[in-house]
CSV table of C-alpha atoms in Angstrom, one decimal:
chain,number,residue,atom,x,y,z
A,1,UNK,CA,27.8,87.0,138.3
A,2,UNK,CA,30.3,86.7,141.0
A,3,UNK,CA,33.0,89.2,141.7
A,4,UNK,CA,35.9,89.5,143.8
A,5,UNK,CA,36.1,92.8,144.7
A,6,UNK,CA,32.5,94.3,145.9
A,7,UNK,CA,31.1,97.3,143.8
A,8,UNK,CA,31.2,99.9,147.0
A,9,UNK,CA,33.3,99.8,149.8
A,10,UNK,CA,32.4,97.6,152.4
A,11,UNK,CA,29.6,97.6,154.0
A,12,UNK,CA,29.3,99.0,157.7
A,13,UNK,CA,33.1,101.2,157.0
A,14,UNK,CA,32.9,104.7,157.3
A,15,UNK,CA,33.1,107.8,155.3
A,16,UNK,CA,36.9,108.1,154.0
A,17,UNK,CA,38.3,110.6,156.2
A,18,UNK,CA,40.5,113.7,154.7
A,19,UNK,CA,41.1,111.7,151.2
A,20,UNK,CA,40.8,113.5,148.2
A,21,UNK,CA,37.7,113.3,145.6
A,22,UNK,CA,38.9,109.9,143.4
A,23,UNK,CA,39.8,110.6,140.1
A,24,UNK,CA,37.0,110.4,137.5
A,25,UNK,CA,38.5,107.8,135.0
A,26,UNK,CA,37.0,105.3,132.3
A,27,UNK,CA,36.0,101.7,134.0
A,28,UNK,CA,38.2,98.6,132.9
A,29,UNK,CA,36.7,94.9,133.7
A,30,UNK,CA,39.0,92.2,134.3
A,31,UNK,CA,37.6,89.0,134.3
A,32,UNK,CA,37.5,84.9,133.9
A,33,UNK,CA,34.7,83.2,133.9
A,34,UNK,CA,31.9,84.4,136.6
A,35,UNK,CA,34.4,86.6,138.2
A,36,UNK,CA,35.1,90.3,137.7
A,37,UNK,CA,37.1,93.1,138.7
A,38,UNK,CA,36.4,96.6,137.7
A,39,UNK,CA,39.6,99.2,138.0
A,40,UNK,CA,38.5,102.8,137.5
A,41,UNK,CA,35.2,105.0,137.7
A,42,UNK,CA,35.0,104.7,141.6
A,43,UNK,CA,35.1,101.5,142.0
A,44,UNK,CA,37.5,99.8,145.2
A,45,UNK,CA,40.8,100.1,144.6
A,46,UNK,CA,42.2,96.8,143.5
A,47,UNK,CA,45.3,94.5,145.5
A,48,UNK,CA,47.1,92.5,143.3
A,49,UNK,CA,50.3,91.0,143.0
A,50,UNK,CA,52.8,88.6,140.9
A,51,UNK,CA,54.5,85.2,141.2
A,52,UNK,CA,57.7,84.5,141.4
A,53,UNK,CA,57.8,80.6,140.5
A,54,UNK,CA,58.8,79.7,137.0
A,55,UNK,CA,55.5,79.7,134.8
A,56,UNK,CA,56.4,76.7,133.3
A,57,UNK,CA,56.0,75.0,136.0
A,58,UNK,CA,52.4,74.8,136.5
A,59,UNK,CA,52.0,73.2,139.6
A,60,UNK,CA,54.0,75.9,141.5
A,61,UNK,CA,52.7,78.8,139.6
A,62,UNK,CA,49.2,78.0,140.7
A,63,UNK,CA,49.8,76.8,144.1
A,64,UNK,CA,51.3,80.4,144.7
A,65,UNK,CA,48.5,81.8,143.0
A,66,UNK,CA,46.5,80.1,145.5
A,67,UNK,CA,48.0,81.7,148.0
A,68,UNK,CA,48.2,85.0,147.0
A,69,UNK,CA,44.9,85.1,146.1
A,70,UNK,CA,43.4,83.6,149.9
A,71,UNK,CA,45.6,86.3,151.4
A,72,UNK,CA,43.5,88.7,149.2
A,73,UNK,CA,45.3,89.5,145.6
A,74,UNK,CA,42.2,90.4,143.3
A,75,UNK,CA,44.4,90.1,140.3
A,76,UNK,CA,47.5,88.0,140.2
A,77,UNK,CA,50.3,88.4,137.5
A,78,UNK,CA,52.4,85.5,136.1
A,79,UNK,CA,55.3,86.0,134.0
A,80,UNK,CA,55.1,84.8,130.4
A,81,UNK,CA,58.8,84.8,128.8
A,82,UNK,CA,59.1,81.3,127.3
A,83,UNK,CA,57.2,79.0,124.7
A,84,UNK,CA,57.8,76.5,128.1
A,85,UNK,CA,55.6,79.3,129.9
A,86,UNK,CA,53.1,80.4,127.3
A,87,UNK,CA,52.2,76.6,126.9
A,88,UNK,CA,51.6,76.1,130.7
A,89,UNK,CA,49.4,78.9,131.3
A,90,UNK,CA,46.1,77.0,130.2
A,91,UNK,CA,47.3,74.6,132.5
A,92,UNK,CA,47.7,76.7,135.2
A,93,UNK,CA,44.3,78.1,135.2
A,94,UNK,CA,42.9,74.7,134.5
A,95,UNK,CA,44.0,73.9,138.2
A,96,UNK,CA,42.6,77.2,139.8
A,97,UNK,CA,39.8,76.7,138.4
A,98,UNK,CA,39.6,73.0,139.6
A,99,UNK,CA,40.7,74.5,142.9
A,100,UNK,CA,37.8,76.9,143.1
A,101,UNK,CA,39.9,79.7,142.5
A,102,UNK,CA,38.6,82.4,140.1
A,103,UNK,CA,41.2,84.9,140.5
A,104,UNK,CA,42.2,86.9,136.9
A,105,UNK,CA,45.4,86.1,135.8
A,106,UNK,CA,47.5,88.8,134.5
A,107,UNK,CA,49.6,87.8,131.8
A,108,UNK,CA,53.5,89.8,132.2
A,109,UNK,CA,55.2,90.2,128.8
A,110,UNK,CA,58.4,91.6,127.6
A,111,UNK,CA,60.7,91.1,124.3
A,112,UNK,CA,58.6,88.7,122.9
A,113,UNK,CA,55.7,88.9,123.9
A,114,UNK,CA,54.3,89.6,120.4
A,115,UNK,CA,55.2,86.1,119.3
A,116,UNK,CA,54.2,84.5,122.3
A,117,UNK,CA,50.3,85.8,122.1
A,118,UNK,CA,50.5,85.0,118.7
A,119,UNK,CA,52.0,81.3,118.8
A,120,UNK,CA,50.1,80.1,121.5
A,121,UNK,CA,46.3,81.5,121.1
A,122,UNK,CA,45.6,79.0,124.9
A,123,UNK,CA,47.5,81.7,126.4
A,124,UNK,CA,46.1,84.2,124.6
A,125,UNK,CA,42.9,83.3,125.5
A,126,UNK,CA,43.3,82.1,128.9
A,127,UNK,CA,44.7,85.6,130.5
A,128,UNK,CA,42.6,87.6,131.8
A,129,UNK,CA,44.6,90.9,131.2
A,130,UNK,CA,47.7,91.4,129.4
A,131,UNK,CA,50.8,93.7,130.9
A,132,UNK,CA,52.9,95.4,128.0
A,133,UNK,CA,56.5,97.3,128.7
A,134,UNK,CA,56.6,99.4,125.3
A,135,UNK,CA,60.0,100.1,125.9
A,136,UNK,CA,61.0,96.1,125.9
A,137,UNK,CA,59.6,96.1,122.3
A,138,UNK,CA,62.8,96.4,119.8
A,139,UNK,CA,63.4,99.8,118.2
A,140,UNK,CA,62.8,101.8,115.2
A,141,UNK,CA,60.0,100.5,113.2
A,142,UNK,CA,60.0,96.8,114.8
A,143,UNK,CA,59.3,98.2,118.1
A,144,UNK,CA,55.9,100.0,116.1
A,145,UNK,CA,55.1,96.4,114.4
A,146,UNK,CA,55.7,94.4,117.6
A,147,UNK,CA,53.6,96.9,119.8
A,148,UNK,CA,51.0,96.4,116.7
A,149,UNK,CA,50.5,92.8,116.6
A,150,UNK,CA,49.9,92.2,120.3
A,151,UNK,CA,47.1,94.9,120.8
A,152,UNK,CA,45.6,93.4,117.7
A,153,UNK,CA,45.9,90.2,119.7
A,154,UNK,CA,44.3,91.9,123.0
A,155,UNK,CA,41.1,93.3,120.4
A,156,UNK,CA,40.8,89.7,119.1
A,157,UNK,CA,40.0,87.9,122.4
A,158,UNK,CA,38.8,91.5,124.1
A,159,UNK,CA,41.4,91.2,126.9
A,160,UNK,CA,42.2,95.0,128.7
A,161,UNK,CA,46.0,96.0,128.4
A,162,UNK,CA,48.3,97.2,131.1
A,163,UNK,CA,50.6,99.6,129.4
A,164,UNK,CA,53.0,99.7,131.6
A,165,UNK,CA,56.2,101.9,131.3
A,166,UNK,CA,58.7,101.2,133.9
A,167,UNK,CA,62.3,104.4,134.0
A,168,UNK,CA,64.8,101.0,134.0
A,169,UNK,CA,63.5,100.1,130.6
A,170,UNK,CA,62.0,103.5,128.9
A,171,UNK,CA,62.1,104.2,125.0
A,172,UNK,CA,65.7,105.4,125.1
A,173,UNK,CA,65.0,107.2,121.3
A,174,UNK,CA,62.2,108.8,122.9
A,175,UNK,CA,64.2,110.0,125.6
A,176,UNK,CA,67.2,111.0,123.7
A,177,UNK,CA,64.5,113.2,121.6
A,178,UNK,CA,63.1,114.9,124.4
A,179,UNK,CA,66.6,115.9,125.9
A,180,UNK,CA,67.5,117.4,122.2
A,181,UNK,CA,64.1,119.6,122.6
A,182,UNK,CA,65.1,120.6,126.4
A,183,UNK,CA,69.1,121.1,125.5
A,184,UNK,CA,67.6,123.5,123.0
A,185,UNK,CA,65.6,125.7,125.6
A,186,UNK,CA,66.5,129.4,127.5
A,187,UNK,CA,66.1,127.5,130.9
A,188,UNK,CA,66.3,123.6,130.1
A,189,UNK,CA,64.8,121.5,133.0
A,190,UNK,CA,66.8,118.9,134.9
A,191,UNK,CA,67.7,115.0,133.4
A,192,UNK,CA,65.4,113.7,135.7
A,193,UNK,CA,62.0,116.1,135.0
A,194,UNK,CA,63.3,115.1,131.3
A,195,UNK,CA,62.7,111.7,132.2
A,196,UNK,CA,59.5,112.3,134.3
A,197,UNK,CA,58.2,113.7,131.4
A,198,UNK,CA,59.6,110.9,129.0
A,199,UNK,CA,57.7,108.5,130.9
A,200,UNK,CA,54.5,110.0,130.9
A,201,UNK,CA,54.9,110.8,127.5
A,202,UNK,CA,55.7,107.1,126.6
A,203,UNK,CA,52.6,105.8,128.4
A,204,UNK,CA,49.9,107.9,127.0
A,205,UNK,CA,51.4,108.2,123.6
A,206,UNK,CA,51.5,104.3,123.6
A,207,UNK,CA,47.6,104.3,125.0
A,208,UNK,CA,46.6,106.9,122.7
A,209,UNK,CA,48.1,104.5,119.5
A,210,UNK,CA,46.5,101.6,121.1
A,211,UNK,CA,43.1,103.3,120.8
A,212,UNK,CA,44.1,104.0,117.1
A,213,UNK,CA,44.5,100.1,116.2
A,214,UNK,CA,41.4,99.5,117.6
A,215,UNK,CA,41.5,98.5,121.3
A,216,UNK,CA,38.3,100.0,123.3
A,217,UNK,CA,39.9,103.0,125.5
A,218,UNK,CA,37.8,101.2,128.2
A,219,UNK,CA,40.2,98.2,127.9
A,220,UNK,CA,43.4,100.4,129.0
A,221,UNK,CA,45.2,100.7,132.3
A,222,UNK,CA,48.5,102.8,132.6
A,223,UNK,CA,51.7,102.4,134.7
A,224,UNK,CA,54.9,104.4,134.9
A,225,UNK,CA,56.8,103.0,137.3
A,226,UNK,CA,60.1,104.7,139.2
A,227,UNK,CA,62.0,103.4,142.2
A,228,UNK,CA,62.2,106.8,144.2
A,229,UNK,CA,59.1,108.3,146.2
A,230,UNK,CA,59.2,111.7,145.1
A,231,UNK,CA,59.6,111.2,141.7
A,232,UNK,CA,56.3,108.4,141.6
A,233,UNK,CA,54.5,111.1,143.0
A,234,UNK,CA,55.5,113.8,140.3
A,235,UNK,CA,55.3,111.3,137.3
A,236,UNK,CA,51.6,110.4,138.7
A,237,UNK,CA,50.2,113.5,139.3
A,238,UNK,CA,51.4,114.8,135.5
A,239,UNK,CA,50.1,111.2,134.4
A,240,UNK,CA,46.5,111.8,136.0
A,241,UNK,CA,46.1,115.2,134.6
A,242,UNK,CA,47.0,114.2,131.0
A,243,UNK,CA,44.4,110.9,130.4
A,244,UNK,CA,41.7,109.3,131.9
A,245,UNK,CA,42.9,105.7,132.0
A,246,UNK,CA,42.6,103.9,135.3
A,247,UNK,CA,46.0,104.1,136.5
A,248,UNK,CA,48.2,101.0,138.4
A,249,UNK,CA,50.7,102.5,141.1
A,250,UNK,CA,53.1,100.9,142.6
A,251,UNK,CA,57.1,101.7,143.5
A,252,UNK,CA,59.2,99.6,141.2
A,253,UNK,CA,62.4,97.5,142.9
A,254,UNK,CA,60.9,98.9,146.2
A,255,UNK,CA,63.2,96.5,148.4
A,256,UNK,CA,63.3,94.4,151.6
A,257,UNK,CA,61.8,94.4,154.5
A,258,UNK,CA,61.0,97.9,156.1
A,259,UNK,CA,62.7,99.7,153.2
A,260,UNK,CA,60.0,98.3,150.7
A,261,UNK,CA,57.5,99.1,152.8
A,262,UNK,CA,58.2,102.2,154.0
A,263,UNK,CA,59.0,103.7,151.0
A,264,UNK,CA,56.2,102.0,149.1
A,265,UNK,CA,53.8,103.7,151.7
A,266,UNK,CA,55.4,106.6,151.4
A,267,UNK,CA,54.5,106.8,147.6
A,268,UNK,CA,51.7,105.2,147.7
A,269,UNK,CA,49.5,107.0,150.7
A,270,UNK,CA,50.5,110.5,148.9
A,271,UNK,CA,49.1,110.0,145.6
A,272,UNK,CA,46.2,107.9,146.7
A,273,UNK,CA,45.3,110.9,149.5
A,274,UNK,CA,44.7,112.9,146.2
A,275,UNK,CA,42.5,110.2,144.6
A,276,UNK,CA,44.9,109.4,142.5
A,277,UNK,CA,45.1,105.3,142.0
A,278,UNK,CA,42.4,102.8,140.8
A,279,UNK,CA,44.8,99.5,141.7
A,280,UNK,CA,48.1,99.3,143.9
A,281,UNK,CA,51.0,96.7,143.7
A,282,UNK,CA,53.7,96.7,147.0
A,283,UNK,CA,56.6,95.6,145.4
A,284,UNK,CA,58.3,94.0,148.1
A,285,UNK,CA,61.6,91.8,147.6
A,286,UNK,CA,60.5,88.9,150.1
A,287,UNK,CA,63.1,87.8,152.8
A,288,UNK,CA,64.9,84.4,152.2
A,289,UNK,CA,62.5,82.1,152.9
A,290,UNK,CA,59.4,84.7,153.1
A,291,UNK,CA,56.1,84.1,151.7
A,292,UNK,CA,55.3,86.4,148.6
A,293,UNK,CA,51.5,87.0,150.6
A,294,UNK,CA,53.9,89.6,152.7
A,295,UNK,CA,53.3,92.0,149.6
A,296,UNK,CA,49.5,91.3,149.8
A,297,UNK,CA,48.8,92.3,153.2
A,298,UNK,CA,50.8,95.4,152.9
A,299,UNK,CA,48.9,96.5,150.2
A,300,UNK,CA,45.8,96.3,152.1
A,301,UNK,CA,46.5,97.7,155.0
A,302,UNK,CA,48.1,100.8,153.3
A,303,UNK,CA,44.3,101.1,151.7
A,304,UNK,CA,42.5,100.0,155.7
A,305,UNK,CA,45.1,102.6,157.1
A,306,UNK,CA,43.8,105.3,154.6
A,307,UNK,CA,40.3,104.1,155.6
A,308,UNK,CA,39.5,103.3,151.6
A,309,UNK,CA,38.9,99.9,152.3
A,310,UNK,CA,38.6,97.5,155.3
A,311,UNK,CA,39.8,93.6,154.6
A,312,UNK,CA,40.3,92.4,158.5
A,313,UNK,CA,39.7,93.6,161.4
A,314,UNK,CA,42.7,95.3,162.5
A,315,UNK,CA,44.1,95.0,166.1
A,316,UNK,CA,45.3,98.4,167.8
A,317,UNK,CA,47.8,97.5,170.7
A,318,UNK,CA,50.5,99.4,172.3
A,319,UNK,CA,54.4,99.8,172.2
A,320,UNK,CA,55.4,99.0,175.5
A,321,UNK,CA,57.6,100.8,178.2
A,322,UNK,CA,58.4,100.5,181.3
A,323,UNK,CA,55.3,99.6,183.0
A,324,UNK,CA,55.2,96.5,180.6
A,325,UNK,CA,58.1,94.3,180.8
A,326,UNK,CA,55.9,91.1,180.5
A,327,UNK,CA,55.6,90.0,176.6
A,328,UNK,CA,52.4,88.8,177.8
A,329,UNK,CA,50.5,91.4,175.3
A,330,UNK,CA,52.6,91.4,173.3
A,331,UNK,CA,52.4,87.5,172.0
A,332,UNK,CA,48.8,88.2,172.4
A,333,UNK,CA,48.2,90.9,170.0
A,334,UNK,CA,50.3,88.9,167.3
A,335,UNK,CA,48.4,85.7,168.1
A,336,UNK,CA,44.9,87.8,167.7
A,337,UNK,CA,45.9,89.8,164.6
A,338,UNK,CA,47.0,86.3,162.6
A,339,UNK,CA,43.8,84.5,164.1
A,340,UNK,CA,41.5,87.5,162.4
A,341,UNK,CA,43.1,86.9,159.5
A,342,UNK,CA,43.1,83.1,159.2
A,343,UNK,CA,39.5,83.3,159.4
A,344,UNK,CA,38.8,86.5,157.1
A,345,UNK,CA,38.4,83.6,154.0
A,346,UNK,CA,35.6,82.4,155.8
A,347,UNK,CA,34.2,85.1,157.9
A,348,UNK,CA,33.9,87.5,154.8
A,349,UNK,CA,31.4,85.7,153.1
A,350,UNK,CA,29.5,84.5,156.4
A,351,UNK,CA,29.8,87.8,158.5
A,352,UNK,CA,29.5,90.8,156.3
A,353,UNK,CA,31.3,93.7,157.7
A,354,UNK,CA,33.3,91.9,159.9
A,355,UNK,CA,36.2,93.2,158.0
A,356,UNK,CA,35.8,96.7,159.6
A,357,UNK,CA,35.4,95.3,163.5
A,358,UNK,CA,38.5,97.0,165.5
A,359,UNK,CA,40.0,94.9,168.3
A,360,UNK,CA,42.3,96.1,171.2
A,361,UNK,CA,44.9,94.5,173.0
A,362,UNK,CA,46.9,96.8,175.5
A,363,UNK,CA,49.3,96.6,177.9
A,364,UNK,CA,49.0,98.3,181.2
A,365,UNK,CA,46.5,100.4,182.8
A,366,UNK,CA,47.5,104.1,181.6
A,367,UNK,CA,45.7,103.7,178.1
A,368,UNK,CA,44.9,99.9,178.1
A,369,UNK,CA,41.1,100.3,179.6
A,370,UNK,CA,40.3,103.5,177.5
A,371,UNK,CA,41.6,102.0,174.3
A,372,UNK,CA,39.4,99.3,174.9
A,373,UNK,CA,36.5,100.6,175.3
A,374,UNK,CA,36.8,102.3,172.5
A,375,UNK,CA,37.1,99.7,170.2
A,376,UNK,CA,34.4,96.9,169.3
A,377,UNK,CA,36.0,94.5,171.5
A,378,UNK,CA,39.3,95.1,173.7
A,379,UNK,CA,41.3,93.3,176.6
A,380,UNK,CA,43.5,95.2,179.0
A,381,UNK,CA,46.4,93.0,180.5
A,382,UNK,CA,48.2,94.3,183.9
A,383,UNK,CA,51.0,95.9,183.4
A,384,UNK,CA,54.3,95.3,185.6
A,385,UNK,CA,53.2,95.1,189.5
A,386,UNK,CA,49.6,95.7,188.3
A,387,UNK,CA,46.9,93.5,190.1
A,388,UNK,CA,46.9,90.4,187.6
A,389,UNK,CA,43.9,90.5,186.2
A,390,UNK,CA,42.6,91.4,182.3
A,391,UNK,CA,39.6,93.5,182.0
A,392,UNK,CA,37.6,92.4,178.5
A,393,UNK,CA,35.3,95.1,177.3
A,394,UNK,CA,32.9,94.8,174.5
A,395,UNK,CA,31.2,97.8,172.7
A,396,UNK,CA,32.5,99.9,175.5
A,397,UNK,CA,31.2,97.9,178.6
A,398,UNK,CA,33.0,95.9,180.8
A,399,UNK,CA,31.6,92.5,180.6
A,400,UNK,CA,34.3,90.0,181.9
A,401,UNK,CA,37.8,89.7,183.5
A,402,UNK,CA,40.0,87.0,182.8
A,403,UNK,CA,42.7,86.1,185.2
A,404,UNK,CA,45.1,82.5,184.7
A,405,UNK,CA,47.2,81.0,182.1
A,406,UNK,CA,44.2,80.8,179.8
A,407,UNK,CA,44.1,84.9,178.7
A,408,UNK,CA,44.8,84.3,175.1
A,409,UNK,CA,42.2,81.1,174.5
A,410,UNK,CA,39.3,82.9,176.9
A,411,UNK,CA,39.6,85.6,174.7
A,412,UNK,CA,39.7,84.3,171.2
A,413,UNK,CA,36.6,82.6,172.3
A,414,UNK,CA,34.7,86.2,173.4
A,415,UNK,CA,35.9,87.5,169.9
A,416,UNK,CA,34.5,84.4,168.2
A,417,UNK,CA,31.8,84.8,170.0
A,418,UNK,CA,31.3,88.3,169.3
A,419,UNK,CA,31.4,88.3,165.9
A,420,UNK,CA,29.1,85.1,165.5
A,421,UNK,CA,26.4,87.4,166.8
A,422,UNK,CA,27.2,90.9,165.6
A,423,UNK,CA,27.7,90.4,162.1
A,424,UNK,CA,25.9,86.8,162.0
A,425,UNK,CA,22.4,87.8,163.7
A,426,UNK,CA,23.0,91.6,163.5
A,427,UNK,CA,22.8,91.6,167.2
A,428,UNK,CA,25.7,92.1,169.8
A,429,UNK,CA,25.6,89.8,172.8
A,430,UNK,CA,24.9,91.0,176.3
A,431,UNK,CA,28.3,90.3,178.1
A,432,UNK,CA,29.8,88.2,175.6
């Protein structure tokens, strides 16, 4: 059986470094087809992400798909909200799968989900995973009935639940109970540990029911989901110490550009450092125009960065001062780092633990010759007034240096080169 994310880390990365033990949980399998993804119990931590096309329209929905899943989403929501949407989605995967793509599809519900799963058993039966926001349920008694008949759905087809509880939409009779009980103490606790609490409460109350009407405990991933840094990190920690779910993280509304992902680092690189996390969303608002794969890369270099998991080689180059006033390096490192990752579809199924090489491109000769040699493969390019020349080193040797206007082919050959017989034949060329 095939499976999109491997069992154990990648092969050839080291040892994480400083991390936290991982957090013992239950194992949840997500899959379609010959493809699965296991969340929890040690296994990788899972990338995914979510469209932003109109479901209903099938041919978008699963071109996006398509590309979030080639820039590396292991699981890739779609939002169900319409009968127009819920009718597509066999559609949708109909064309992935026609496309070669075996990528789960998570299935987003809110409101109405529970007639949705109900009136259209394709869609039912076509997700991979359901995602359900008890708080967008109703109230009172229909909020219980509504919550009812879409888990009995999920233990009908044996699809795993996301229970996800997000602060913009929590159970506000929950909450208004729980500020009661804290009004009524010596020393009551601010409104927002209320709500911390609220939502931790909401999640594994809503688990521990699910479980009651049947649905396997290993078929149950929690969420609660905050917009602030500091309060993720306290509502995850309390989360992780009350259940043994596998648990999704992610910063809700996280933003644009360096705002999303800063903070979502932030967040994220705390509570995983404790081995807290089993899958990660970056929920980043893209720029007009962006491509939705933006969230995708983040979320896996946040997990390289960590040293958790390697996806592409990564290219170390330097800032730039004074000494480098050419752009030279500078168009080279970008022009490197989106070649390695053009090529990662490919490579990561013919070169095993290519993913983990580590390429240099630097600027001058202060740090430019060091750094290179102690990566797998580097290139130092002269610096202002230096002689112009650009020393290549591979696996800490000098083999090669390139002078001319053809620097950036010359070496994108060498690295081609170098990785065809590293991680092809298991043996590094002699002055490649």
């Amino acid at each position: 059986m095939n499976s999109v994310v491997d069992p154990v880390v990648s092969a050839g990365a080291p040892a994480p470094v400083g991390c936290g033990a991982r957090r013992a949980t239950r194992s949840v399998l997500v899959r379609w087809g010959g493809c699965e993804v296991r969340l929890g119990a040690g296994a990788p931590i899972v990338v995914q992400s979510m469209t932003n096309t109109d479901t209903a329209d099938a041919e978008a929905t699963a071109r996006q798909v398509r590309e979030l899943a080639r820039a590396g989403s292991e699981l890739v929501r779609i939002t169900v909200n319409t009968p127009e949407a819920a009718r597509q989605v066999p559609a949708i995967r109909e064309k992935l799968d026609r496309a070669g793509v075996s990528v789960p599809l998570v299935g987003d519900f809110h409101y109405n989900g529970h007639r949705l799963l109900t009136e259209f058993p394709g869609c039912a039966q076509t997700l991979s995973k359901y995602r359900i926001n008890p708080g967008n349920m109703g109230t009172g008694k229909k909020r219980g009935d509504n919550f009812a008949r879409m888990i009995e759905v999920a233990c009908r087809y044996d699809k795993p639940v996301r229970i996800g509880v997000n602060w913009g939409s929590l159970d506000q009779e929950l909450l208004a109970h729980m500020m009661d009980d804290n009004g009524r103490l010596a020393q009551p606790l601010d409104a927002a540990a209320v709500m911390r609490r609220a939502l931790v409460a909401s999640a594994v109350s809503n688990a521990r029911r699910a479980e009651a009407l049947g649905l396997s405990p290993n078929g149950i991933v929690l969420s609660s989901k905050v917009s602030q840094v500091q309060d993720l990190v306290a509502v995850y920690r309390d989360l992780s110490a009350q259940c043994d779910y596998p648990l999704h993280l992610g910063l809700t509304e996280a933003g644009m550009g360096s705002k999303g992902i800063v903070a979502s680092t932030a967040a994220l690189a705390i509570l995983l450092q404790e081995g807290i996390g089993d899958t990660i969303r970056v929920s980043l608002t893209p720029d007009p125009g962006g491509r939705r794969t933006r969230e995708v890369v983040v979320a896996q270099e946040i997990l390289q960065s960590l040293n958790l998991r390697a996806f592409a080689p990564m290219v170390a180059a330097c800032p730039g001062c004074g000494r480098t006033s050419s752009t030279v390096f500078q168009k080279l490192a970008a022009s490197i780092q989106g070649y390695l990752r053009d090529q990662m579809p490919v490579w990561k199924t013919r070169y095993p633990g290519v993913e983990t090489m580590h390429v240099a491109v630097m600027g001058c000769v202060v740090n430019g010759p060091g750094e290179s040699r102690h990566a797998d493969i580097g290139i130092s390019l002269p610096g202002t007034g230096e002689v112009p020349a650009a020393p290549v080193y591979v696996d800490g040797k000098h083999t090669v240096t390139l002078k001319g206007d053809t620097i950036a082919e010359e070496f994108q050959a060498i690295i081609l080169r170098y990785v065809e017989h590293r991680y092809g034949s298991g043996t590094p060329p002699d002055g490649v």
